[in-house]
Amino acid sequence: AFLNPAAGILAAADEQGLVRGWDLESRRPKFEFFAGNTPVLAVRAVADETLFTQSKAGLLQLWSIERAGTEVGSATRAEGSVKYLADIHSFCKSVLLRPCSSYGELAPIAFPHGPDAVGLWDTRANMIQSLVSPQTSPTDVRKTGACTALAALDFRYLCGAYEDGGVRVWDIRKQWPLTIQDLHTEPVFGLSVMASSKPGCAACASGGADGCVIISKIQGVKEEEQARQTESSITETGRMPIQAAGK
């Protein structure tokens, strides 16, 4: 994660829990600290001097970076921050939800929570804001398995993929997904989304254990508050079989 793109500071972590910030110009570390004693799954820059870390064991933390001039600096847990255990051992990486123009502001974080839900952490208020569900309603009893991949369209719309091969789209102000599409026959492990130039649309790429990369079109998102909300949908537009190296 780039702590500050203009400054050229890149933060990375390893399996021992060490987080290190590199100055890409001098190729030397600017700070380092341990985020725990388990592998760090994700590092996110939530503001110019604040990092978020997610461990493989589900431990979520915010850190304030402390610079030390020419020496290697460190970090302390951000003021008011708490360690939060997401109650799941997962390879699903957390994502930030923010408009592209607000890099310097603390952004909400979406993370896998419990057996199948997705949590939303309000980093400004330092609290779990809400949970969104993979089911369509309280009476929906389908077994989805765990959330395996997350991708944010912007500060309002979130996409999630699951072990059941399905992809969901949420408006994070609502608990239930706007739309669900069973794109894959096996768990989805890769998910990427990109806003389209056409209002209310986005492109989605997903890769699953079924050996397919699927390109889809998402409709009914990013509508203006005053505009009439169109029905949301995910439509497959193409697929490509893939084969693991060595097979």
PDB file of C-alpha atoms in Angstrom, residues 61-162:
ATOM      1  CA  GLN A  61      -5.627  -2.710  13.755  1.00  0.00           C
ATOM      2  CA  LEU A  62      -4.978   0.962  12.950  1.00  0.00           C
ATOM      3  CA  TRP A  63      -1.455   2.398  13.265  1.00  0.00           C
ATOM      4  CA  SER A  64      -0.062   5.940  13.441  1.00  0.00           C
ATOM      5  CA  ILE A  65       3.271   6.213  11.629  1.00  0.00           C
ATOM      6  CA  GLU A  66       6.112   7.901  13.515  1.00  0.00           C
ATOM      7  CA  ARG A  67       8.906   9.290  11.351  1.00  0.00           C
ATOM      8  CA  ALA A  68      12.440   9.578  12.738  1.00  0.00           C
ATOM      9  CA  GLY A  69      14.292  11.854  10.320  1.00  0.00           C
ATOM     10  CA  THR A  70      17.178   9.944   8.778  1.00  0.00           C
ATOM     11  CA  GLU A  71      16.675   7.004  11.153  1.00  0.00           C
ATOM     12  CA  VAL A  72      14.220   4.161  10.675  1.00  0.00           C
ATOM     13  CA  GLY A  73      10.935   5.176  12.330  1.00  0.00           C
ATOM     14  CA  SER A  74       8.221   3.035  13.894  1.00  0.00           C
ATOM     15  CA  ALA A  75       4.476   3.100  14.555  1.00  0.00           C
ATOM     16  CA  THR A  76       2.065   3.030  17.460  1.00  0.00           C
ATOM     17  CA  ARG A  77      -1.555   2.017  17.493  1.00  0.00           C
ATOM     18  CA  ALA A  78      -3.585   5.030  16.390  1.00  0.00           C
ATOM     19  CA  GLU A  79      -5.103   7.151  19.147  1.00  0.00           C
ATOM     20  CA  GLY A  80      -8.432   5.694  20.177  1.00  0.00           C
ATOM     21  CA  SER A  81      -7.852   2.613  18.043  1.00  0.00           C
ATOM     22  CA  VAL A  82      -8.710  -0.829  19.325  1.00  0.00           C
ATOM     23  CA  LYS A  83      -7.635  -4.250  18.264  1.00  0.00           C
ATOM     24  CA  TYR A  84     -10.618  -5.947  16.689  1.00  0.00           C
ATOM     25  CA  LEU A  85     -10.851  -9.688  16.114  1.00  0.00           C
ATOM     26  CA  ALA A  86     -13.035 -10.395  13.070  1.00  0.00           C
ATOM     27  CA  ASP A  87     -13.756 -13.901  14.419  1.00  0.00           C
ATOM     28  CA  ILE A  88     -12.571 -15.714  11.314  1.00  0.00           C
ATOM     29  CA  HIS A  89      -9.380 -17.185   9.869  1.00  0.00           C
ATOM     30  CA  SER A  90      -9.531 -16.064   6.268  1.00  0.00           C
ATOM     31  CA  PHE A  91      -7.470 -15.351   3.167  1.00  0.00           C
ATOM     32  CA  CYS A  92     -10.025 -12.737   2.078  1.00  0.00           C
ATOM     33  CA  LYS A  93      -8.375  -9.301   2.123  1.00  0.00           C
ATOM     34  CA  SER A  94     -10.077  -6.201   3.477  1.00  0.00           C
ATOM     35  CA  VAL A  95     -10.755  -3.240   1.175  1.00  0.00           C
ATOM     36  CA  LEU A  96     -11.161   0.515   1.600  1.00  0.00           C
ATOM     37  CA  LEU A  97     -14.324   2.319   0.520  1.00  0.00           C
ATOM     38  CA  ARG A  98     -13.553   5.869  -0.548  1.00  0.00           C
ATOM     39  CA  PRO A  99     -14.093   8.313  -3.393  1.00  0.00           C
ATOM     40  CA  CYS A 100     -10.997   8.662  -5.559  1.00  0.00           C
ATOM     41  CA  SER A 101     -10.625  12.326  -4.541  1.00  0.00           C
ATOM     42  CA  SER A 102     -10.415  11.778  -0.764  1.00  0.00           C
ATOM     43  CA  TYR A 103      -7.076  10.037  -0.283  1.00  0.00           C
ATOM     44  CA  GLY A 104      -6.100  12.045   2.805  1.00  0.00           C
ATOM     45  CA  GLU A 105      -9.314  11.280   4.728  1.00  0.00           C
ATOM     46  CA  LEU A 106      -9.922   8.236   6.901  1.00  0.00           C
ATOM     47  CA  ALA A 107     -11.905   5.718   4.877  1.00  0.00           C
ATOM     48  CA  PRO A 108     -14.318   2.966   5.975  1.00  0.00           C
ATOM     49  CA  ILE A 109     -12.981  -0.579   5.707  1.00  0.00           C
ATOM     50  CA  ALA A 110     -14.897  -3.681   4.601  1.00  0.00           C
ATOM     51  CA  PHE A 111     -13.655  -6.994   6.007  1.00  0.00           C
ATOM     52  CA  PRO A 112     -14.793 -10.651   6.225  1.00  0.00           C
ATOM     53  CA  HIS A 113     -16.657 -11.240   9.479  1.00  0.00           C
ATOM     54  CA  GLY A 114     -17.816 -14.473  11.057  1.00  0.00           C
ATOM     55  CA  PRO A 115     -18.857 -17.472   8.961  1.00  0.00           C
ATOM     56  CA  ASP A 116     -20.340 -15.539   6.004  1.00  0.00           C
ATOM     57  CA  ALA A 117     -20.961 -11.835   6.750  1.00  0.00           C
ATOM     58  CA  VAL A 118     -18.977  -8.725   5.788  1.00  0.00           C
ATOM     59  CA  GLY A 119     -18.277  -6.055   8.399  1.00  0.00           C
ATOM     60  CA  LEU A 120     -17.858  -2.317   7.859  1.00  0.00           C
ATOM     61  CA  TRP A 121     -15.429  -0.508  10.152  1.00  0.00           C
ATOM     62  CA  ASP A 122     -15.897   3.258  10.454  1.00  0.00           C
ATOM     63  CA  THR A 123     -12.277   4.307  11.045  1.00  0.00           C
ATOM     64  CA  ARG A 124     -13.211   7.897  11.937  1.00  0.00           C
ATOM     65  CA  ALA A 125     -15.522   6.847  14.780  1.00  0.00           C
ATOM     66  CA  ASN A 126     -13.460   3.700  15.427  1.00  0.00           C
ATOM     67  CA  MET A 127     -16.450   1.396  15.559  1.00  0.00           C
ATOM     68  CA  ILE A 128     -18.035  -1.413  13.577  1.00  0.00           C
ATOM     69  CA  GLN A 129     -20.625   0.483  11.595  1.00  0.00           C
ATOM     70  CA  SER A 130     -22.706  -2.415  10.299  1.00  0.00           C
ATOM     71  CA  LEU A 131     -22.713  -5.906   8.851  1.00  0.00           C
ATOM     72  CA  VAL A 132     -23.973  -6.894   5.400  1.00  0.00           C
ATOM     73  CA  SER A 133     -25.298 -10.360   4.653  1.00  0.00           C
ATOM     74  CA  PRO A 134     -24.892 -12.660   1.633  1.00  0.00           C
ATOM     75  CA  GLN A 135     -28.528 -13.778   1.945  1.00  0.00           C
ATOM     76  CA  THR A 136     -31.363 -11.913   0.244  1.00  0.00           C
ATOM     77  CA  SER A 137     -33.636 -11.663   3.303  1.00  0.00           C
ATOM     78  CA  PRO A 138     -34.082 -12.954   6.874  1.00  0.00           C
ATOM     79  CA  THR A 139     -35.898 -16.009   5.503  1.00  0.00           C
ATOM     80  CA  ASP A 140     -33.164 -16.907   3.000  1.00  0.00           C
ATOM     81  CA  VAL A 141     -31.445 -20.031   4.389  1.00  0.00           C
ATOM     82  CA  ARG A 142     -29.028 -20.742   1.542  1.00  0.00           C
ATOM     83  CA  LYS A 143     -25.523 -21.854   2.564  1.00  0.00           C
ATOM     84  CA  THR A 144     -23.014 -19.532   0.946  1.00  0.00           C
ATOM     85  CA  GLY A 145     -19.829 -20.453   2.778  1.00  0.00           C
ATOM     86  CA  ALA A 146     -17.308 -17.787   3.703  1.00  0.00           C
ATOM     87  CA  CYS A 147     -16.620 -14.554   1.833  1.00  0.00           C
ATOM     88  CA  THR A 148     -13.508 -15.235  -0.264  1.00  0.00           C
ATOM     89  CA  ALA A 149     -12.899 -11.907  -2.050  1.00  0.00           C
ATOM     90  CA  LEU A 150     -13.969  -8.264  -1.740  1.00  0.00           C
ATOM     91  CA  ALA A 151     -13.789  -5.305  -4.126  1.00  0.00           C
ATOM     92  CA  ALA A 152     -15.060  -1.747  -3.664  1.00  0.00           C
ATOM     93  CA  LEU A 153     -16.622   0.291  -6.430  1.00  0.00           C
ATOM     94  CA  ASP A 154     -16.566   3.473  -4.329  1.00  0.00           C
ATOM     95  CA  PHE A 155     -17.548   4.622  -0.832  1.00  0.00           C
ATOM     96  CA  ARG A 156     -21.098   3.288  -1.283  1.00  0.00           C
ATOM     97  CA  TYR A 157     -21.066   0.094  -3.377  1.00  0.00           C
ATOM     98  CA  LEU A 158     -19.258  -3.112  -2.447  1.00  0.00           C
ATOM     99  CA  CYS A 159     -18.851  -6.438  -4.278  1.00  0.00           C
ATOM    100  CA  GLY A 160     -18.194  -9.746  -2.565  1.00  0.00           C
ATOM    101  CA  ALA A 161     -17.501 -13.286  -3.792  1.00  0.00           C
ATOM    102  CA  TYR A 162     -18.219 -16.492  -1.903  1.00  0.00           C
TER     103      TYR A 162
END
